[in-house]
């Protein structure tokens, strides 16, 4: 009996926290949608009162979820990247978890929905110090309801009631998030789609990561003799840049990245994967050729070919990527010597954009580590590896994920080409989300 009463109280608290304005009495001034929401809540309460006991299976059956999506923006200066970083537990010393964007979002959403964990996934996992203006995320929000999925009226009523609560949920999340993380445009995600996977048709739910078709990254530079200290959090001032920077020459190398290339030499984690593959091939060929532990002289280049790399799950790593547009844009409103490099990509490897910018700086600056021949070889020769790229990745603070696009067609690509400044109305109207 106590358990039943407690459960009823929790339902009332959940409804009240969702701001549904629930009450036993309905006034003539209520809209039809509001009355439907009240009836829906009454049905939940009535069913809970009738159940003396509830098994785990019944509880799981009642817990329905609706996939939502939203836009977020954040100043990455105080974040250790987007993704939550797990650390091994220690009995002797408790280590504080690094602050991440995903961690802040999940903390707020979980608190908002009475402790039921809400997992957040993003279109791209930015590194520590990297910013975002138009990052896209998705998550499944719980709805404690007794609905029959075979009854269209029950399903439509639940979705309609949930749709009414979205503005209130968005306002609550906005207030609960820290000041360096913004949240807006909360909406129900599109329904599942039929996709061809491994030659078979499969129904897959909408995903911010896998349904994105284009990403806009920008990297900001200051090329003058001195940079304002307030710009240090979102702009890079390379050493002695005022002595060697030439806008036309710099843009010429930026344009070289346009098109489809093998960006293996510009990916951040390739060294580790190449070393793991090499060690695996050494052990494999030692056994087949009956070599001693320290004898690798009997192995030729074909035996140690690491052109095909595998990730931690044993899947081949594809390093081919397409850059739809690469350009250098002057930002006079930010300062006389402020520039922005834009990359519109269909997908990026780990630290790819920062490595691309770092390589451009090295080939352009006086006494750089790369010549133009080295640069072209890294981009066009598929046998080149990350170890062959002598440039260092550009610092993270200059990089911003400006926008993530969905279902963008070829005809809309030209609208992006004409976009000259961040926040241009053309960019904002290309995608409805």
CSV table of C-alpha atoms in Angstrom, one decimal:
chain,number,residue,atom,x,y,z
A,1,UNK,CA,0.0,0.0,0.0
A,2,UNK,CA,2.8,2.4,0.9
A,3,UNK,CA,4.5,1.6,-2.3
A,4,UNK,CA,1.4,2.4,-4.3
A,5,UNK,CA,0.9,5.7,-2.5
A,6,UNK,CA,4.6,6.6,-3.1
A,7,UNK,CA,4.3,5.8,-6.8
A,8,UNK,CA,1.2,8.0,-7.1
A,9,UNK,CA,3.0,10.9,-5.4
A,10,UNK,CA,5.9,10.5,-7.8
A,11,UNK,CA,3.6,10.6,-10.8
A,12,UNK,CA,2.0,13.8,-9.5
A,13,UNK,CA,5.4,15.4,-8.9
A,14,UNK,CA,6.6,14.4,-12.4
A,15,UNK,CA,3.5,15.9,-14.0
A,16,UNK,CA,3.9,19.1,-11.9
A,17,UNK,CA,7.6,19.4,-12.8
A,18,UNK,CA,6.7,19.1,-16.5
A,19,UNK,CA,4.5,22.1,-16.1
A,20,UNK,CA,1.4,20.5,-17.5
A,21,UNK,CA,-0.9,22.5,-15.2
A,22,UNK,CA,-2.6,19.2,-14.1
A,23,UNK,CA,-5.7,19.4,-11.9
A,24,UNK,CA,-8.9,17.4,-11.2
A,25,UNK,CA,-11.1,20.2,-12.4
A,26,UNK,CA,-11.1,21.6,-15.9
A,27,UNK,CA,-12.1,25.2,-16.6
A,28,UNK,CA,-14.1,26.3,-19.7
A,29,UNK,CA,-11.1,28.3,-20.7
A,30,UNK,CA,-8.9,25.3,-21.2
A,31,UNK,CA,-8.1,24.4,-24.8
A,32,UNK,CA,-9.0,21.0,-26.2
A,33,UNK,CA,-5.3,20.0,-26.2
A,34,UNK,CA,-4.9,20.9,-22.6
A,35,UNK,CA,-8.0,18.9,-21.5
A,36,UNK,CA,-6.6,15.9,-23.5
A,37,UNK,CA,-3.4,16.2,-21.6
A,38,UNK,CA,-5.3,16.1,-18.3
A,39,UNK,CA,-7.2,13.0,-19.4
A,40,UNK,CA,-4.0,11.4,-20.4
A,41,UNK,CA,-2.4,12.1,-16.9
A,42,UNK,CA,-5.6,10.8,-15.2
A,43,UNK,CA,-5.3,7.5,-17.1
A,44,UNK,CA,-1.7,7.1,-15.9
A,45,UNK,CA,-2.7,7.7,-12.3
A,46,UNK,CA,-5.8,5.5,-12.5
A,47,UNK,CA,-3.8,2.6,-13.9
A,48,UNK,CA,-1.1,2.9,-11.2
A,49,UNK,CA,-3.8,2.9,-8.4
A,50,UNK,CA,-5.3,-0.3,-9.8
A,51,UNK,CA,-2.0,-2.2,-9.8
A,52,UNK,CA,-1.2,-3.8,-6.5
A,53,UNK,CA,2.2,-4.9,-7.7
A,54,UNK,CA,4.2,-4.2,-10.7
A,55,UNK,CA,7.0,-6.4,-12.1
A,56,UNK,CA,10.1,-5.1,-13.8
A,57,UNK,CA,8.7,-6.3,-17.1
A,58,UNK,CA,5.5,-4.1,-16.6
A,59,UNK,CA,7.6,-1.1,-15.6
A,60,UNK,CA,9.8,-1.5,-18.7
A,61,UNK,CA,6.7,-1.8,-20.8
A,62,UNK,CA,5.2,1.4,-19.4
A,63,UNK,CA,8.4,3.4,-20.0
A,64,UNK,CA,8.1,4.9,-23.5
A,65,UNK,CA,10.6,7.2,-25.0
A,66,UNK,CA,10.5,9.8,-27.7
A,67,UNK,CA,13.6,10.7,-29.7
A,68,UNK,CA,14.3,14.5,-29.6
A,69,UNK,CA,16.9,16.7,-31.2
A,70,UNK,CA,18.3,20.1,-30.5
A,71,UNK,CA,21.0,22.6,-31.3
A,72,UNK,CA,23.7,23.6,-28.8
A,73,UNK,CA,26.6,26.1,-28.8
A,74,UNK,CA,29.4,26.3,-26.3
A,75,UNK,CA,32.7,28.0,-25.4
A,76,UNK,CA,35.1,25.1,-25.3
A,77,UNK,CA,37.7,27.0,-23.2
A,78,UNK,CA,36.7,25.3,-20.0
A,79,UNK,CA,35.6,21.9,-21.4
A,80,UNK,CA,37.7,18.8,-21.8
A,81,UNK,CA,35.9,18.1,-25.1
A,82,UNK,CA,32.4,17.0,-25.9
A,83,UNK,CA,32.5,13.3,-24.9
A,84,UNK,CA,32.4,12.1,-21.3
A,85,UNK,CA,35.8,10.8,-20.3
A,86,UNK,CA,35.8,7.8,-17.9
A,87,UNK,CA,38.7,7.2,-15.6
A,88,UNK,CA,39.5,4.0,-13.8
A,89,UNK,CA,38.3,3.8,-10.2
A,90,UNK,CA,40.8,4.0,-7.5
A,91,UNK,CA,40.3,3.1,-3.9
A,92,UNK,CA,43.2,5.2,-2.7
A,93,UNK,CA,42.4,8.4,-4.5
A,94,UNK,CA,39.2,9.8,-5.9
A,95,UNK,CA,39.8,11.7,-9.1
A,96,UNK,CA,37.4,14.4,-10.3
A,97,UNK,CA,35.8,13.7,-13.6
A,98,UNK,CA,36.8,16.1,-16.4
A,99,UNK,CA,34.2,18.7,-17.3
A,100,UNK,CA,32.6,17.8,-20.7
A,101,UNK,CA,29.7,19.2,-22.8
A,102,UNK,CA,28.0,15.8,-22.8
A,103,UNK,CA,28.4,15.4,-19.1
A,104,UNK,CA,26.7,18.8,-18.4
A,105,UNK,CA,23.8,18.0,-20.8
A,106,UNK,CA,23.2,14.6,-19.4
A,107,UNK,CA,23.4,15.9,-15.8
A,108,UNK,CA,20.7,18.6,-16.5
A,109,UNK,CA,18.4,16.3,-18.5
A,110,UNK,CA,18.7,13.5,-16.0
A,111,UNK,CA,17.9,15.9,-13.2
A,112,UNK,CA,15.0,17.3,-15.2
A,113,UNK,CA,13.4,13.9,-15.6
A,114,UNK,CA,13.6,12.7,-12.0
A,115,UNK,CA,16.9,10.8,-12.1
A,116,UNK,CA,16.2,8.7,-15.2
A,117,UNK,CA,19.4,8.9,-17.1
A,118,UNK,CA,19.2,10.6,-20.5
A,119,UNK,CA,22.1,9.8,-22.9
A,120,UNK,CA,23.1,12.6,-25.3
A,121,UNK,CA,24.8,11.9,-28.6
A,122,UNK,CA,26.2,14.6,-31.0
A,123,UNK,CA,26.9,15.0,-34.7
A,124,UNK,CA,30.6,15.5,-33.9
A,125,UNK,CA,32.8,15.0,-30.8
A,126,UNK,CA,34.9,18.1,-30.5
A,127,UNK,CA,38.2,18.1,-28.6
A,128,UNK,CA,39.2,20.0,-25.5
A,129,UNK,CA,39.2,23.8,-26.2
A,130,UNK,CA,37.3,23.5,-29.4
A,131,UNK,CA,34.1,25.7,-29.7
A,132,UNK,CA,30.7,25.1,-31.4
A,133,UNK,CA,28.0,27.4,-32.7
A,134,UNK,CA,25.6,25.0,-34.4
A,135,UNK,CA,26.3,21.6,-32.9
A,136,UNK,CA,23.4,19.1,-33.3
A,137,UNK,CA,22.5,16.5,-30.6
A,138,UNK,CA,19.8,13.9,-30.1
A,139,UNK,CA,18.5,12.1,-27.0
A,140,UNK,CA,15.6,9.9,-25.9
A,141,UNK,CA,13.3,11.5,-23.4
A,142,UNK,CA,11.2,9.2,-21.2
A,143,UNK,CA,7.4,9.3,-21.0
A,144,UNK,CA,5.8,7.3,-18.2
A,145,UNK,CA,2.6,6.2,-19.9
A,146,UNK,CA,0.3,3.3,-20.3
A,147,UNK,CA,-0.2,3.4,-24.1
A,148,UNK,CA,-0.9,0.7,-26.6
A,149,UNK,CA,1.5,1.1,-29.5
A,150,UNK,CA,-1.0,-0.7,-31.7
A,151,UNK,CA,-3.7,2.0,-30.9
A,152,UNK,CA,-3.0,5.0,-33.1
A,153,UNK,CA,-5.3,7.2,-30.9
A,154,UNK,CA,-3.2,6.4,-27.8
A,155,UNK,CA,0.0,7.1,-29.6
A,156,UNK,CA,-1.1,10.3,-31.1
A,157,UNK,CA,-2.5,11.6,-27.8
A,158,UNK,CA,0.8,10.8,-26.1
A,159,UNK,CA,2.9,12.6,-28.8
A,160,UNK,CA,0.5,15.5,-28.8
A,161,UNK,CA,0.8,15.9,-25.1
A,162,UNK,CA,4.6,15.6,-25.2
A,163,UNK,CA,4.7,18.2,-28.1
A,164,UNK,CA,2.9,20.7,-25.9
A,165,UNK,CA,5.6,20.3,-23.2
A,166,UNK,CA,8.6,20.9,-25.4
A,167,UNK,CA,8.8,24.7,-25.0
A,168,UNK,CA,8.6,24.3,-21.2
A,169,UNK,CA,11.3,21.6,-21.2
A,170,UNK,CA,13.5,23.8,-23.4
A,171,UNK,CA,13.2,26.8,-21.0
A,172,UNK,CA,13.9,24.6,-18.0
A,173,UNK,CA,17.0,23.1,-19.6
A,174,UNK,CA,18.2,26.6,-20.6
A,175,UNK,CA,18.0,27.8,-17.1
A,176,UNK,CA,19.7,24.8,-15.6
A,177,UNK,CA,22.7,24.8,-18.0
A,178,UNK,CA,25.9,26.8,-17.2
A,179,UNK,CA,26.5,30.1,-19.0
A,180,UNK,CA,29.1,28.7,-21.4
A,181,UNK,CA,26.6,26.2,-22.9
A,182,UNK,CA,23.5,27.2,-24.8
A,183,UNK,CA,20.6,25.0,-25.8
A,184,UNK,CA,17.8,25.8,-28.3
A,185,UNK,CA,15.5,24.5,-31.1
A,186,UNK,CA,14.3,21.4,-29.1
A,187,UNK,CA,12.0,19.4,-31.3
A,188,UNK,CA,10.9,15.8,-31.9
A,189,UNK,CA,13.3,14.1,-34.3
A,190,UNK,CA,12.1,12.7,-37.6
A,191,UNK,CA,10.9,9.1,-37.6
A,192,UNK,CA,13.0,6.0,-38.4
A,193,UNK,CA,14.3,5.6,-42.0
A,194,UNK,CA,14.9,2.5,-44.1
A,195,UNK,CA,18.7,2.2,-44.8
A,196,UNK,CA,20.8,-0.3,-46.7
A,197,UNK,CA,23.3,-1.8,-44.3
A,198,UNK,CA,25.5,-4.8,-45.3
A,199,UNK,CA,23.2,-5.3,-48.4
A,200,UNK,CA,20.1,-5.5,-46.3
A,201,UNK,CA,17.3,-3.1,-45.6
A,202,UNK,CA,17.1,-2.0,-41.9
A,203,UNK,CA,15.0,0.5,-40.1
A,204,UNK,CA,17.2,2.9,-38.2
A,205,UNK,CA,16.2,5.7,-35.8
A,206,UNK,CA,17.2,9.3,-36.7
A,207,UNK,CA,20.8,10.1,-35.5
A,208,UNK,CA,22.5,13.5,-35.2
A,209,UNK,CA,25.8,11.8,-36.2
A,210,UNK,CA,24.8,9.4,-39.0
A,211,UNK,CA,22.1,11.5,-40.7
A,212,UNK,CA,24.3,14.6,-41.0
A,213,UNK,CA,25.4,15.3,-44.6
A,214,UNK,CA,27.7,18.3,-44.2
A,215,UNK,CA,29.7,20.0,-41.5
A,216,UNK,CA,31.1,23.5,-41.5
A,217,UNK,CA,34.3,24.0,-39.5
A,218,UNK,CA,36.1,27.3,-39.3
A,219,UNK,CA,39.6,28.1,-38.0
A,220,UNK,CA,40.5,31.7,-36.9
A,221,UNK,CA,43.9,33.3,-37.2
A,222,UNK,CA,45.4,36.7,-36.3
A,223,UNK,CA,48.2,37.7,-38.7
A,224,UNK,CA,49.3,41.0,-37.2
A,225,UNK,CA,52.3,41.8,-35.0
A,226,UNK,CA,50.1,41.7,-31.8
A,227,UNK,CA,46.7,40.2,-30.9
A,228,UNK,CA,44.2,41.6,-28.4
A,229,UNK,CA,44.3,39.4,-25.3
A,230,UNK,CA,40.5,39.0,-25.4
A,231,UNK,CA,40.9,37.1,-28.7
A,232,UNK,CA,43.2,34.5,-27.4
A,233,UNK,CA,40.3,32.1,-26.5
A,234,UNK,CA,39.0,31.8,-30.1
A,235,UNK,CA,41.9,32.8,-32.4
A,236,UNK,CA,45.5,31.6,-33.0
A,237,UNK,CA,48.4,34.0,-33.4
A,238,UNK,CA,51.3,32.0,-35.0
A,239,UNK,CA,54.8,32.9,-34.2
A,240,UNK,CA,56.2,35.8,-36.3
A,241,UNK,CA,53.2,35.5,-38.6
A,242,UNK,CA,53.3,39.1,-39.6
A,243,UNK,CA,56.7,38.5,-41.4
A,244,UNK,CA,55.6,35.6,-43.6
A,245,UNK,CA,51.8,35.7,-44.1
A,246,UNK,CA,50.7,36.4,-47.6
A,247,UNK,CA,46.9,36.0,-48.1
A,248,UNK,CA,47.0,34.9,-51.7
A,249,UNK,CA,49.7,32.3,-51.1
A,250,UNK,CA,48.0,31.1,-48.0
A,251,UNK,CA,44.7,30.7,-49.8
A,252,UNK,CA,46.4,28.8,-52.6
A,253,UNK,CA,47.3,26.0,-50.1
A,254,UNK,CA,43.9,26.2,-48.5
A,255,UNK,CA,42.3,25.4,-51.9
A,256,UNK,CA,44.4,22.4,-52.3
A,257,UNK,CA,42.3,20.5,-49.8
A,258,UNK,CA,39.2,20.9,-51.8
A,259,UNK,CA,37.9,17.6,-53.3
A,260,UNK,CA,38.2,14.0,-52.3
A,261,UNK,CA,41.6,12.9,-50.9
A,262,UNK,CA,43.1,10.3,-48.6
A,263,UNK,CA,43.7,12.3,-45.4
A,264,UNK,CA,45.6,9.6,-43.6
A,265,UNK,CA,48.6,11.9,-43.1
A,266,UNK,CA,46.3,14.5,-41.5
A,267,UNK,CA,44.6,12.3,-38.9
A,268,UNK,CA,45.6,12.5,-35.3
A,269,UNK,CA,45.3,8.9,-34.1
A,270,UNK,CA,47.0,7.2,-37.1
A,271,UNK,CA,50.4,6.8,-35.4
A,272,UNK,CA,48.8,4.6,-32.7
A,273,UNK,CA,46.8,2.5,-35.2
A,274,UNK,CA,49.8,2.1,-37.5
A,275,UNK,CA,52.0,0.9,-34.6
A,276,UNK,CA,49.4,-1.5,-33.5
A,277,UNK,CA,49.0,-2.9,-37.0
A,278,UNK,CA,52.8,-3.2,-37.4
A,279,UNK,CA,53.2,-5.1,-34.2
A,280,UNK,CA,50.3,-7.4,-35.2
A,281,UNK,CA,52.0,-8.1,-38.6
A,282,UNK,CA,55.4,-8.8,-37.0
A,283,UNK,CA,53.9,-11.4,-34.6
A,284,UNK,CA,51.8,-13.0,-37.4
A,285,UNK,CA,54.7,-13.3,-39.8
A,286,UNK,CA,57.1,-14.5,-37.1
A,287,UNK,CA,54.9,-17.5,-36.5
A,288,UNK,CA,54.4,-18.3,-40.2
A,289,UNK,CA,58.1,-17.9,-41.1
A,290,UNK,CA,59.4,-19.5,-37.8
A,291,UNK,CA,61.5,-16.5,-36.9
A,292,UNK,CA,63.0,-15.8,-33.4
A,293,UNK,CA,61.5,-13.1,-31.2
A,294,UNK,CA,64.1,-10.4,-32.0
A,295,UNK,CA,64.7,-11.3,-35.7
A,296,UNK,CA,62.7,-9.1,-38.1
A,297,UNK,CA,65.3,-9.1,-40.9
A,298,UNK,CA,63.5,-11.9,-42.7
A,299,UNK,CA,60.4,-9.7,-43.1
A,300,UNK,CA,60.1,-7.6,-46.3
A,301,UNK,CA,57.9,-4.5,-47.0
A,302,UNK,CA,54.9,-6.6,-48.0
A,303,UNK,CA,55.0,-8.4,-44.7
A,304,UNK,CA,54.9,-5.1,-42.8
A,305,UNK,CA,52.4,-3.3,-45.0
A,306,UNK,CA,50.2,-1.2,-42.8
A,307,UNK,CA,48.1,0.4,-45.6
A,308,UNK,CA,45.0,-1.3,-44.2
A,309,UNK,CA,44.3,-0.2,-40.6
A,310,UNK,CA,41.8,-1.5,-38.1
A,311,UNK,CA,40.1,0.2,-35.2
A,312,UNK,CA,39.5,-1.3,-31.8
A,313,UNK,CA,36.5,-3.2,-33.1
A,314,UNK,CA,38.4,-4.9,-35.9
A,315,UNK,CA,36.8,-2.7,-38.6
A,316,UNK,CA,38.9,-1.3,-41.4
A,317,UNK,CA,39.6,2.5,-41.1
A,318,UNK,CA,38.5,4.5,-44.1
A,319,UNK,CA,40.7,7.7,-44.4
A,320,UNK,CA,39.1,9.0,-47.6
A,321,UNK,CA,37.2,12.2,-47.0
A,322,UNK,CA,35.6,14.9,-49.2
A,323,UNK,CA,36.0,18.6,-48.7
A,324,UNK,CA,33.2,20.3,-50.6
A,325,UNK,CA,34.5,23.8,-50.1
A,326,UNK,CA,37.7,25.4,-48.6
A,327,UNK,CA,38.3,29.1,-48.5
A,328,UNK,CA,40.1,31.9,-46.7
A,329,UNK,CA,37.8,34.7,-45.5
A,330,UNK,CA,39.0,38.1,-44.1
A,331,UNK,CA,37.1,39.3,-41.0
A,332,UNK,CA,37.4,43.1,-41.0
A,333,UNK,CA,34.8,43.5,-38.3
A,334,UNK,CA,37.0,41.5,-35.9
A,335,UNK,CA,40.2,43.5,-36.7
A,336,UNK,CA,42.5,44.5,-39.5
A,337,UNK,CA,44.6,41.2,-39.4
A,338,UNK,CA,41.8,38.7,-38.6
A,339,UNK,CA,41.2,35.8,-41.0
A,340,UNK,CA,39.0,32.7,-41.0
A,341,UNK,CA,39.6,29.4,-42.8
A,342,UNK,CA,36.3,27.6,-43.7
A,343,UNK,CA,36.1,23.9,-44.5
A,344,UNK,CA,32.8,22.3,-45.6
A,345,UNK,CA,33.3,18.6,-45.1
A,346,UNK,CA,31.1,15.5,-45.4
A,347,UNK,CA,33.0,14.0,-42.5
A,348,UNK,CA,36.3,14.6,-40.7
A,349,UNK,CA,38.9,12.3,-39.1
A,350,UNK,CA,40.2,12.8,-35.6
A,351,UNK,CA,42.0,16.2,-35.5
A,352,UNK,CA,41.9,16.4,-39.3
A,353,UNK,CA,41.0,20.1,-39.5
A,354,UNK,CA,43.7,21.2,-37.0
A,355,UNK,CA,46.3,19.1,-38.8
A,356,UNK,CA,45.3,20.7,-42.1
A,357,UNK,CA,45.7,24.2,-40.7
A,358,UNK,CA,49.0,23.2,-39.1
A,359,UNK,CA,50.4,21.9,-42.4
A,360,UNK,CA,49.4,25.1,-44.2
A,361,UNK,CA,51.2,27.2,-41.7
A,362,UNK,CA,54.3,25.1,-41.9
A,363,UNK,CA,54.5,25.2,-45.7
A,364,UNK,CA,53.9,29.0,-45.8
A,365,UNK,CA,56.1,30.3,-42.9
A,366,UNK,CA,59.8,31.1,-43.3
A,367,UNK,CA,61.9,28.0,-42.6
A,368,UNK,CA,58.9,25.8,-42.2
A,369,UNK,CA,59.1,22.0,-41.7
A,370,UNK,CA,57.3,21.3,-45.0
A,371,UNK,CA,58.0,22.3,-48.6
A,372,UNK,CA,55.3,22.5,-51.2
A,373,UNK,CA,56.5,19.2,-52.6
A,374,UNK,CA,56.1,17.6,-49.2
A,375,UNK,CA,52.7,19.1,-48.8
A,376,UNK,CA,51.4,17.8,-52.1
A,377,UNK,CA,52.9,14.4,-51.4
A,378,UNK,CA,51.1,14.1,-48.1
A,379,UNK,CA,47.8,14.9,-49.8
A,380,UNK,CA,48.1,12.9,-53.0
A,381,UNK,CA,50.2,9.9,-52.1
A,382,UNK,CA,48.1,7.3,-50.3
A,383,UNK,CA,51.1,5.6,-48.8
A,384,UNK,CA,52.1,8.6,-46.8
A,385,UNK,CA,51.4,8.2,-43.0
A,386,UNK,CA,51.0,10.6,-40.1
A,387,UNK,CA,54.7,10.1,-39.2
A,388,UNK,CA,55.6,11.5,-42.6
A,389,UNK,CA,53.8,14.8,-41.7
A,390,UNK,CA,56.3,16.9,-39.8
A,391,UNK,CA,53.8,19.7,-39.0
A,392,UNK,CA,52.0,19.9,-35.7
A,393,UNK,CA,48.3,20.3,-35.3
A,394,UNK,CA,47.1,23.9,-34.9
A,395,UNK,CA,46.0,24.8,-31.3
A,396,UNK,CA,42.4,23.9,-30.4
A,397,UNK,CA,41.2,27.4,-29.4
A,398,UNK,CA,41.0,28.6,-33.0
A,399,UNK,CA,38.6,25.9,-34.2
A,400,UNK,CA,34.9,26.2,-34.2
A,401,UNK,CA,32.2,23.8,-35.4
A,402,UNK,CA,29.9,26.4,-37.1
A,403,UNK,CA,27.1,24.3,-38.3
A,404,UNK,CA,25.9,20.8,-39.0
A,405,UNK,CA,23.6,20.3,-42.0
A,406,UNK,CA,21.0,17.5,-42.7
A,407,UNK,CA,19.5,16.4,-45.9
A,408,UNK,CA,21.3,19.1,-47.9
A,409,UNK,CA,21.0,18.7,-51.7
A,410,UNK,CA,23.4,19.7,-54.4
A,411,UNK,CA,21.2,22.7,-55.3
A,412,UNK,CA,21.6,24.0,-51.8
A,413,UNK,CA,25.4,23.6,-51.8
A,414,UNK,CA,25.7,26.7,-54.0
A,415,UNK,CA,23.9,28.7,-51.4
A,416,UNK,CA,26.7,27.8,-49.0
A,417,UNK,CA,29.3,28.8,-51.5
A,418,UNK,CA,27.9,32.3,-51.5
A,419,UNK,CA,27.9,32.6,-47.7
A,420,UNK,CA,30.6,35.1,-46.9
A,421,UNK,CA,30.2,35.6,-43.1
A,422,UNK,CA,29.3,33.6,-40.1
A,423,UNK,CA,25.6,34.0,-39.2
A,424,UNK,CA,24.6,34.9,-42.8
A,425,UNK,CA,20.8,34.3,-43.3
A,426,UNK,CA,21.6,32.1,-46.3
A,427,UNK,CA,23.4,29.6,-44.0
A,428,UNK,CA,20.5,29.6,-41.5
A,429,UNK,CA,17.8,29.0,-44.0
A,430,UNK,CA,19.6,26.2,-45.9
A,431,UNK,CA,18.5,23.7,-43.2
A,432,UNK,CA,15.1,23.8,-41.4
A,433,UNK,CA,16.7,22.3,-38.2
